[in-house]
């Protein structure tokens, strides 16, 4: 079927099998392989992209479902020459090893910080309505959909807190 | 010119300690990092050659027997069912392809065919709908229900352990079980194969190119020099990509048959079935000590499993013979032949489960004997290797224990069950860390271009280990260049063959070959300026000797090339080489739900020279987190009827996630091991997992008095313990 996708500000017209996921459309048809496939079942977070600014699992999203919504992938957040603040902090803090979960972590963190800024509480928040402190526990809770077998977790949380300008608190 | 080194003797004075650049060991950010954080690093399934076809593996639905027929696949181009398809992955460093012949099924989930189509979706649907008929046969799948093999060369005994147990003041005799584990690297196994005439190029996830190339050539039926492998970026390995797997062979055969490039990507479920599992273990440990806690007897009996005819068996007791002193000792190693998926190396084969269980046993003995667990370990550290009398190349266990105790505030630990905060019992635990060390033959080529930039080429891989960066640092240090003047090219089998990534030997082995290649270039520079290599100082692109100083690029008239070739030598045998450390954990156990929360962990490690503080620390964080998973959540469940893996996805097999992992601390002891070549560096990719889980399990006991000997310590087991 004919599908039009808007990815990183560019529109694409594609002829796709209707069963094609957003993840496979990005990777196999648009050559945007920065978005990774770790499980194809919504269990690992490697495929996280931003749909209208909100994080979603691209493997659980059919390409034909998102024709009207702008998609942002890791390629749209920064380039090797011009890293986004989060990308720079991941690099500085060694927030990755093999790098396979990394695009998903960074896309997820980008949207997650906006969720905090918008006042959405989490299981780890001390208060459901008050301001949310960027503690280790708060960030770890919100990032738990993004698995990292290399286990760069401690560094990822540090990178996110630094990028978000969090101060103090180790726990 | 090649500079060759066989490590036959210690090298007390390393030339690297006299270099001027000052970049080795520094926390340099990963050289390939900008590509990884922007999604530009391309992994195995990310090549898109013209005319690419998609292959999907079909798996056997019986535990053992024969494939009688395979139906058609409407919607797909072809079903390939070729006798060359392999039954299981090659073991690391094998030089031949593994057993082929998919019609003979040895375990549930074995790859038996590959369906190829123009579109991935069509190939997936056709593979799922494929009709296969079988003749199944009854086979054993429970390792404890068969009479195991006991190979003679894997048993050993000194003195009389039974007698030592009778005569001892304190003893321990317990049995532990650890379940099968999986590497679960985040990048699923994938291969993209393309033929050009009779040469085959495969881009895939591999840890070791040189041997994988021989395996693939053998499996496909061509010569190794007709195969080129590419693995510039590998999304984690942890042992699961040491040897070729079904994806590579299926893609190669399909591409050959169809005359077009073919990509085969395993589903996550297929990775669980087809990547080697770490064998489950049953371990009996017997310990005997005197009133002072001096060990008199050590017994370690292991039962592991594998498929019939596969030579690998989990070396559970590998570190037991040399970790602690005792006059009476016994090692028993039994292998049950069962039809579960193939077992092989998963991060730190041997010590990951063996040292972890042994360190739990030491904790139990400490409690029985009424001695502090740190003190018990300190009292039993041998001066030389027990049984052989060989010296240790370096031994840092005592220092790691003392340093860790101080850093972790071990003196705050209370007796069992005496610390509570609300609904949570709090406890602290310790374990020793130990892992054998080795070097593997490695080659590298370095080219110093006329403009003073260097290029490093070797078929070494970077599977997240930091190879790009440390090899760049070694070259930069030796040639006196800023790191950004060095380009490192890895993961191409056209480059000189290195050790590959596995067994913690990669950094020291490939790093030494890069150093040797650079040392060769140094001697050529010395000749150009007319001095001895020893009188040469290279720094920031300047060449100095005596009071002469010239820019490197002004001195060079063309490019210089050096080859480096490292071979392990006599120091493999003359000394016992190992890395050492200590693990510390503070945990909380919920008194109602049995939930365990890890509050903090510390790892203190000695691994020789640290080549890059930042990436080395990350390796240790990764290992410690693997240990956390082993202690608390990770278990592959096998169906008791047919052996198949029940927990075969990331929702059922629980690797640690962000919320499971507290802030972790890593501390490196200063150490320089002179027996491992001029780098003075040893491996550390695995040390972090060896014993980490024991610190957590021991902390659980300290918190609430529950001993869990059936790993992992899930809430059901803790609750059962709390109730009794
Ligand atoms: S690939 Fe989408 S969540 Fe794993
Ligand atoms: S960096 Fe390897 S899985 Fe996260």
Short mmCIF file of N, CA, C and O in Angstrom, two decimals, chain B residues 16-116:
data_model
loop_
_atom_site.label_atom_id
_atom_site.label_comp_id
_atom_site.label_asym_id
_atom_site.label_seq_id
_atom_site.Cartn_x
_atom_site.Cartn_y
_atom_site.Cartn_z
N UNK B 16 56.61 1.30 27.79
CA UNK B 16 55.43 2.18 27.83
C UNK B 16 55.45 3.12 29.03
O UNK B 16 54.78 4.15 29.04
N UNK B 17 56.21 2.73 30.06
CA UNK B 17 56.30 3.61 31.22
C UNK B 17 57.24 4.79 30.97
O UNK B 17 57.35 5.69 31.79
N UNK B 18 57.95 4.75 29.84
CA UNK B 18 58.89 5.83 29.55
C UNK B 18 58.47 6.67 28.37
O UNK B 18 59.24 7.46 27.86
N UNK B 19 57.23 6.50 27.92
CA UNK B 19 56.74 7.29 26.78
C UNK B 19 56.29 8.65 27.28
O UNK B 19 55.95 8.83 28.45
N UNK B 20 56.23 9.61 26.36
CA UNK B 20 56.01 11.00 26.79
C UNK B 20 54.62 11.54 26.52
O UNK B 20 54.24 12.58 27.06
N UNK B 21 53.83 10.86 25.71
CA UNK B 21 52.55 11.47 25.29
C UNK B 21 51.58 11.60 26.46
O UNK B 21 50.83 12.56 26.55
N UNK B 22 51.59 10.60 27.35
CA UNK B 22 50.75 10.69 28.54
C UNK B 22 49.27 10.46 28.30
O UNK B 22 48.42 10.99 29.02
N UNK B 23 48.93 9.67 27.29
CA UNK B 23 47.51 9.47 26.99
C UNK B 23 47.02 8.08 27.39
O UNK B 23 45.83 7.85 27.58
N UNK B 24 47.96 7.15 27.59
CA UNK B 24 47.56 5.79 27.94
C UNK B 24 46.99 5.77 29.36
O UNK B 24 47.58 6.35 30.27
N UNK B 25 45.86 5.13 29.51
CA UNK B 25 45.23 5.06 30.83
C UNK B 25 44.23 6.18 31.07
O UNK B 25 43.36 6.08 31.93
N UNK B 26 44.33 7.23 30.31
CA UNK B 26 43.46 8.39 30.54
C UNK B 26 42.00 8.07 30.15
O UNK B 26 41.75 7.23 29.29
N UNK B 27 41.06 8.76 30.79
CA UNK B 27 39.64 8.48 30.50
C UNK B 27 39.17 9.12 29.19
O UNK B 27 38.24 9.92 29.18
N UNK B 28 39.79 8.75 28.11
CA UNK B 28 39.42 9.27 26.79
C UNK B 28 38.03 8.74 26.42
O UNK B 28 37.75 7.56 26.61
N UNK B 29 37.18 9.62 25.90
CA UNK B 29 35.85 9.16 25.45
C UNK B 29 36.01 8.29 24.21
O UNK B 29 36.96 8.44 23.44
N UNK B 30 35.05 7.38 24.04
CA UNK B 30 35.17 6.41 22.94
C UNK B 30 35.33 7.10 21.58
O UNK B 30 34.54 7.98 21.24
N UNK B 31 36.32 6.65 20.82
CA UNK B 31 36.59 7.28 19.53
C UNK B 31 35.40 7.15 18.58
O UNK B 31 35.13 8.04 17.80
N UNK B 32 34.69 6.00 18.66
CA UNK B 32 33.56 5.80 17.76
C UNK B 32 32.26 6.30 18.40
O UNK B 32 31.19 6.15 17.83
N UNK B 33 32.40 6.89 19.58
CA UNK B 33 31.22 7.32 20.34
C UNK B 33 30.28 8.24 19.58
O UNK B 33 29.06 8.03 19.60
N UNK B 34 30.80 9.29 18.90
CA UNK B 34 29.88 10.18 18.18
C UNK B 34 29.01 9.43 17.17
O UNK B 34 27.85 9.79 16.97
N UNK B 35 29.55 8.38 16.56
CA UNK B 35 28.74 7.60 15.61
C UNK B 35 27.66 6.81 16.36
O UNK B 35 26.53 6.68 15.89
N UNK B 36 28.02 6.29 17.51
CA UNK B 36 27.05 5.47 18.24
C UNK B 36 25.92 6.31 18.83
O UNK B 36 24.76 5.90 18.80
N UNK B 37 26.23 7.47 19.37
CA UNK B 37 25.16 8.25 20.02
C UNK B 37 24.27 8.96 19.00
O UNK B 37 23.21 9.48 19.35
N UNK B 38 24.67 8.97 17.74
CA UNK B 38 23.82 9.59 16.73
C UNK B 38 23.19 8.56 15.79
O UNK B 38 22.55 8.92 14.80
N UNK B 39 23.40 7.27 16.11
CA UNK B 39 22.78 6.23 15.29
C UNK B 39 23.47 6.02 13.95
O UNK B 39 22.89 5.42 13.04
N UNK B 40 24.71 6.50 13.81
CA UNK B 40 25.39 6.34 12.52
C UNK B 40 26.31 5.13 12.47
O UNK B 40 26.83 4.81 11.40
N UNK B 41 26.57 4.49 13.60
CA UNK B 41 27.38 3.26 13.56
C UNK B 41 26.50 2.15 13.00
O UNK B 41 25.37 1.97 13.44
N UNK B 42 26.99 1.42 12.02
CA UNK B 42 26.13 0.44 11.36
C UNK B 42 26.51 -0.98 11.77
O UNK B 42 27.65 -1.41 11.62
N UNK B 43 25.52 -1.71 12.25
CA UNK B 43 25.71 -3.05 12.80
C UNK B 43 25.41 -4.11 11.74
O UNK B 43 25.26 -3.80 10.56
N UNK B 44 25.30 -5.36 12.19
CA UNK B 44 25.27 -6.50 11.25
C UNK B 44 24.14 -6.42 10.23
O UNK B 44 24.33 -6.69 9.06
N UNK B 45 22.95 -6.05 10.68
CA UNK B 45 21.79 -6.10 9.78
C UNK B 45 21.60 -4.77 9.07
O UNK B 45 20.53 -4.51 8.54
N UNK B 46 22.60 -3.93 9.09
CA UNK B 46 22.37 -2.57 8.60
C UNK B 46 23.09 -2.26 7.29
O UNK B 46 23.25 -1.11 6.92
N UNK B 47 23.52 -3.34 6.61
CA UNK B 47 24.02 -3.16 5.25
C UNK B 47 22.81 -3.34 4.33
O UNK B 47 21.96 -4.19 4.59
N UNK B 48 22.71 -2.53 3.30
CA UNK B 48 21.56 -2.67 2.40
C UNK B 48 22.04 -2.75 0.95
O UNK B 48 21.80 -1.83 0.15
N UNK B 49 22.70 -3.85 0.59
CA UNK B 49 23.17 -3.96 -0.79
C UNK B 49 22.01 -4.01 -1.77
O UNK B 49 20.90 -4.43 -1.41
N UNK B 50 22.27 -3.59 -2.98
CA UNK B 50 21.29 -3.62 -4.07
C UNK B 50 20.72 -5.03 -4.21
O UNK B 50 21.46 -6.01 -4.22
N UNK B 51 19.41 -5.14 -4.32
CA UNK B 51 18.79 -6.45 -4.57
C UNK B 51 18.69 -7.34 -3.35
O UNK B 51 18.51 -8.56 -3.46
N UNK B 52 18.74 -6.75 -2.16
CA UNK B 52 18.74 -7.54 -0.92
C UNK B 52 17.46 -8.36 -0.76
O UNK B 52 16.35 -7.84 -0.93
N UNK B 53 17.63 -9.62 -0.40
CA UNK B 53 16.51 -10.50 -0.08
C UNK B 53 16.54 -10.79 1.42
O UNK B 53 17.58 -10.68 2.07
N UNK B 54 15.38 -11.20 1.95
CA UNK B 54 15.27 -11.45 3.39
C UNK B 54 15.06 -12.93 3.67
O UNK B 54 14.17 -13.55 3.09
N UNK B 55 15.87 -13.46 4.56
CA UNK B 55 15.72 -14.86 4.94
C UNK B 55 15.26 -14.96 6.38
O UNK B 55 15.70 -14.20 7.24
N UNK B 56 14.34 -15.89 6.64
CA UNK B 56 13.87 -16.12 8.02
C UNK B 56 14.09 -17.60 8.35
O UNK B 56 13.70 -18.48 7.59
N UNK B 57 14.72 -17.84 9.49
CA UNK B 57 15.02 -19.21 9.89
C UNK B 57 13.75 -19.93 10.36
O UNK B 57 12.89 -19.35 11.01
N UNK B 58 13.68 -21.22 10.04
CA UNK B 58 12.59 -22.08 10.50
C UNK B 58 13.19 -23.01 11.55
O UNK B 58 14.28 -23.53 11.36
N UNK B 59 12.47 -23.20 12.65
CA UNK B 59 13.02 -23.99 13.76
C UNK B 59 12.26 -25.29 13.98
O UNK B 59 11.05 -25.36 13.77
N UNK B 60 13.00 -26.29 14.44
CA UNK B 60 12.40 -27.60 14.71
C UNK B 60 11.44 -27.51 15.89
O UNK B 60 11.71 -26.85 16.88
N UNK B 61 10.33 -28.22 15.76
CA UNK B 61 9.32 -28.23 16.82
C UNK B 61 9.30 -29.54 17.58
O UNK B 61 8.32 -29.88 18.24
N UNK B 62 10.37 -30.31 17.47
CA UNK B 62 10.49 -31.54 18.26
C UNK B 62 11.85 -31.49 18.98
O UNK B 62 12.77 -30.83 18.52
N UNK B 63 11.96 -32.20 20.11
CA UNK B 63 13.24 -32.16 20.82
C UNK B 63 14.33 -32.98 20.14
O UNK B 63 15.51 -32.67 20.29
N UNK B 64 13.97 -34.00 19.41
CA UNK B 64 14.97 -34.80 18.71
C UNK B 64 14.24 -35.71 17.74
O UNK B 64 13.07 -36.04 17.92
N UNK B 65 14.96 -36.10 16.69
CA UNK B 65 14.37 -36.99 15.68
C UNK B 65 14.77 -36.54 14.29
O UNK B 65 15.83 -35.94 14.10
N UNK B 66 13.87 -36.85 13.33
CA UNK B 66 14.19 -36.54 11.94
C UNK B 66 13.14 -35.63 11.32
O UNK B 66 11.96 -35.72 11.64
N UNK B 67 13.60 -34.77 10.41
CA UNK B 67 12.68 -34.01 9.57
C UNK B 67 12.32 -34.91 8.41
O UNK B 67 13.20 -35.41 7.71
N UNK B 68 11.01 -35.17 8.21
CA UNK B 68 10.60 -36.05 7.11
C UNK B 68 10.27 -35.26 5.86
O UNK B 68 10.61 -35.65 4.76
N UNK B 69 9.58 -34.13 6.05
CA UNK B 69 9.22 -33.34 4.87
C UNK B 69 9.04 -31.88 5.25
O UNK B 69 8.69 -31.56 6.38
N UNK B 70 9.32 -31.04 4.29
CA UNK B 70 9.11 -29.61 4.48
C UNK B 70 8.25 -29.13 3.32
O UNK B 70 8.55 -29.42 2.16
N UNK B 71 7.16 -28.44 3.65
CA UNK B 71 6.20 -28.03 2.61
C UNK B 71 6.66 -26.81 1.83
O UNK B 71 7.81 -26.38 1.91
N UNK B 72 5.71 -26.26 1.06
CA UNK B 72 6.00 -25.07 0.26
C UNK B 72 5.73 -23.83 1.09
O UNK B 72 5.06 -23.88 2.11
N UNK B 73 6.24 -22.72 0.58
CA UNK B 73 6.04 -21.47 1.30
C UNK B 73 5.42 -20.45 0.36
O UNK B 73 6.12 -19.69 -0.29
N UNK B 74 4.09 -20.47 0.24
CA UNK B 74 3.44 -19.50 -0.65
C UNK B 74 3.77 -18.08 -0.18
O UNK B 74 3.79 -17.81 1.02
N UNK B 75 4.01 -17.23 -1.13
CA UNK B 75 4.34 -15.85 -0.76
C UNK B 75 5.82 -15.61 -0.66
O UNK B 75 6.29 -14.48 -0.67
N UNK B 76 6.59 -16.70 -0.53
CA UNK B 76 8.05 -16.56 -0.47
C UNK B 76 8.65 -17.05 -1.78
O UNK B 76 7.99 -17.71 -2.58
N UNK B 77 9.91 -16.74 -2.00
CA UNK B 77 10.58 -17.19 -3.22
C UNK B 77 10.95 -18.66 -3.11
O UNK B 77 10.79 -19.44 -4.03
N UNK B 78 11.47 -19.02 -1.96
CA UNK B 78 12.05 -20.36 -1.86
C UNK B 78 12.21 -20.77 -0.39
O UNK B 78 12.35 -19.92 0.49
N UNK B 79 12.14 -22.07 -0.16
CA UNK B 79 12.51 -22.62 1.13
C UNK B 79 13.82 -23.35 0.92
O UNK B 79 13.90 -24.25 0.08
N UNK B 80 14.84 -22.98 1.65
CA UNK B 80 16.14 -23.63 1.47
C UNK B 80 16.39 -24.56 2.64
O UNK B 80 16.30 -24.19 3.81
N UNK B 81 16.68 -25.79 2.25
CA UNK B 81 16.80 -26.85 3.23
C UNK B 81 18.02 -27.61 2.75
O UNK B 81 17.93 -28.53 1.96
N UNK B 82 19.16 -27.13 3.15
CA UNK B 82 20.43 -27.55 2.55
C UNK B 82 21.20 -28.37 3.60
O UNK B 82 21.22 -28.00 4.78
N UNK B 83 21.83 -29.46 3.18
CA UNK B 83 22.55 -30.28 4.17
C UNK B 83 23.69 -29.54 4.86
O UNK B 83 24.19 -29.99 5.90
N UNK B 84 24.10 -28.39 4.31
CA UNK B 84 25.19 -27.64 4.95
C UNK B 84 24.71 -26.79 6.14
O UNK B 84 25.53 -26.23 6.87
N UNK B 85 23.39 -26.64 6.30
CA UNK B 85 22.91 -25.83 7.44
C UNK B 85 23.38 -26.47 8.75
O UNK B 85 23.29 -27.69 8.93
N UNK B 86 23.89 -25.63 9.65
CA UNK B 86 24.49 -26.17 10.88
C UNK B 86 23.43 -26.38 11.96
O UNK B 86 22.40 -25.70 11.98
N UNK B 87 23.72 -27.32 12.84
CA UNK B 87 22.73 -27.66 13.88
C UNK B 87 22.84 -26.75 15.10
O UNK B 87 21.88 -26.59 15.85
N UNK B 88 24.03 -26.26 15.36
CA UNK B 88 24.20 -25.35 16.49
C UNK B 88 25.40 -24.48 16.21
O UNK B 88 26.16 -24.73 15.27
N UNK B 89 25.60 -23.45 17.01
CA UNK B 89 26.67 -22.48 16.77
C UNK B 89 28.02 -23.12 17.04
O UNK B 89 28.15 -24.05 17.84
N UNK B 90 29.04 -22.58 16.38
CA UNK B 90 30.41 -23.04 16.62
C UNK B 90 30.87 -22.53 17.97
O UNK B 90 30.51 -21.42 18.39
N UNK B 91 31.68 -23.33 18.64
CA UNK B 91 32.30 -22.87 19.89
C UNK B 91 33.40 -21.88 19.55
O UNK B 91 33.98 -21.94 18.46
N UNK B 92 33.70 -20.99 20.49
CA UNK B 92 34.75 -20.01 20.26
C UNK B 92 36.07 -20.67 19.94
O UNK B 92 36.45 -21.66 20.56
N UNK B 93 36.79 -20.14 18.95
CA UNK B 93 38.13 -20.56 18.56
C UNK B 93 38.17 -21.91 17.84
O UNK B 93 39.25 -22.38 17.51
N UNK B 94 37.02 -22.52 17.57
CA UNK B 94 37.02 -23.73 16.75
C UNK B 94 37.52 -23.36 15.36
O UNK B 94 37.31 -22.23 14.90
N UNK B 95 38.18 -24.28 14.69
CA UNK B 95 38.69 -23.96 13.35
C UNK B 95 37.93 -24.70 12.26
O UNK B 95 38.28 -24.64 11.10
N UNK B 96 36.87 -25.40 12.67
CA UNK B 96 36.00 -26.05 11.69
C UNK B 96 34.57 -25.65 11.95
O UNK B 96 34.23 -25.21 13.05
N UNK B 97 33.72 -25.84 10.94
CA UNK B 97 32.30 -25.57 11.13
C UNK B 97 31.72 -26.61 12.07
O UNK B 97 32.21 -27.73 12.16
N UNK B 98 30.65 -26.24 12.79
CA UNK B 98 30.01 -27.22 13.68
C UNK B 98 29.25 -28.27 12.87
O UNK B 98 29.13 -28.15 11.66
N UNK B 99 28.72 -29.27 13.54
CA UNK B 99 27.99 -30.35 12.88
C UNK B 99 26.87 -29.80 12.00
O UNK B 99 26.09 -28.95 12.44
N UNK B 100 26.81 -30.28 10.77
CA UNK B 100 25.78 -29.83 9.83
C UNK B 100 24.77 -30.94 9.62
O UNK B 100 24.91 -32.05 10.16
N UNK B 101 23.74 -30.64 8.84
CA UNK B 101 22.72 -31.65 8.55
C UNK B 101 21.46 -31.37 9.34
O UNK B 101 21.25 -31.94 10.41
N UNK B 102 20.61 -30.46 8.84
CA UNK B 102 19.46 -30.01 9.62
C UNK B 102 18.36 -31.06 9.75
O UNK B 102 17.47 -30.92 10.59
N UNK B 103 18.44 -32.13 8.95
CA UNK B 103 17.37 -33.14 9.03
C UNK B 103 17.43 -33.95 10.32
O UNK B 103 16.45 -34.56 10.73
N UNK B 104 18.58 -33.96 10.92
CA UNK B 104 18.74 -34.66 12.18
C UNK B 104 18.54 -33.61 13.27
O UNK B 104 19.37 -32.70 13.40
N UNK B 105 17.46 -33.71 14.02
CA UNK B 105 17.17 -32.68 15.02
C UNK B 105 17.73 -33.12 16.37
O UNK B 105 17.50 -34.25 16.80
N UNK B 106 18.46 -32.22 17.02
CA UNK B 106 19.07 -32.56 18.31
C UNK B 106 18.44 -31.84 19.49
O UNK B 106 18.65 -32.22 20.64
N UNK B 107 17.73 -30.74 19.22
CA UNK B 107 17.06 -30.03 20.32
C UNK B 107 15.94 -29.19 19.74
O UNK B 107 15.95 -28.81 18.57
N UNK B 108 14.96 -28.92 20.56
CA UNK B 108 13.82 -28.12 20.16
C UNK B 108 14.30 -26.71 19.81
O UNK B 108 14.98 -26.07 20.61
N UNK B 109 13.95 -26.26 18.62
CA UNK B 109 14.33 -24.91 18.21
C UNK B 109 15.51 -24.88 17.26
O UNK B 109 15.87 -23.82 16.75
N UNK B 110 16.11 -26.03 17.00
CA UNK B 110 17.23 -26.08 16.05
C UNK B 110 16.79 -25.51 14.70
O UNK B 110 15.65 -25.73 14.26
N UNK B 111 17.67 -24.80 14.02
CA UNK B 111 17.34 -24.27 12.70
C UNK B 111 17.34 -25.42 11.70
O UNK B 111 18.28 -26.22 11.66
N UNK B 112 16.24 -25.52 10.93
CA UNK B 112 16.16 -26.63 9.96
C UNK B 112 16.01 -26.14 8.53
O UNK B 112 16.19 -26.91 7.59
N UNK B 113 15.69 -24.89 8.33
CA UNK B 113 15.52 -24.37 6.98
C UNK B 113 15.52 -22.85 7.03
O UNK B 113 15.44 -22.26 8.11
N UNK B 114 15.60 -22.24 5.84
CA UNK B 114 15.47 -20.79 5.79
C UNK B 114 14.53 -20.45 4.64
O UNK B 114 14.62 -21.02 3.54
N UNK B 115 13.57 -19.58 4.93
CA UNK B 115 12.61 -19.13 3.92
C UNK B 115 13.06 -17.76 3.43
O UNK B 115 13.35 -16.87 4.24
N UNK B 116 13.11 -17.59 2.10
CA UNK B 116 13.63 -16.33 1.55
C UNK B 116 12.54 -15.65 0.71
O UNK B 116 11.83 -16.32 -0.05
#
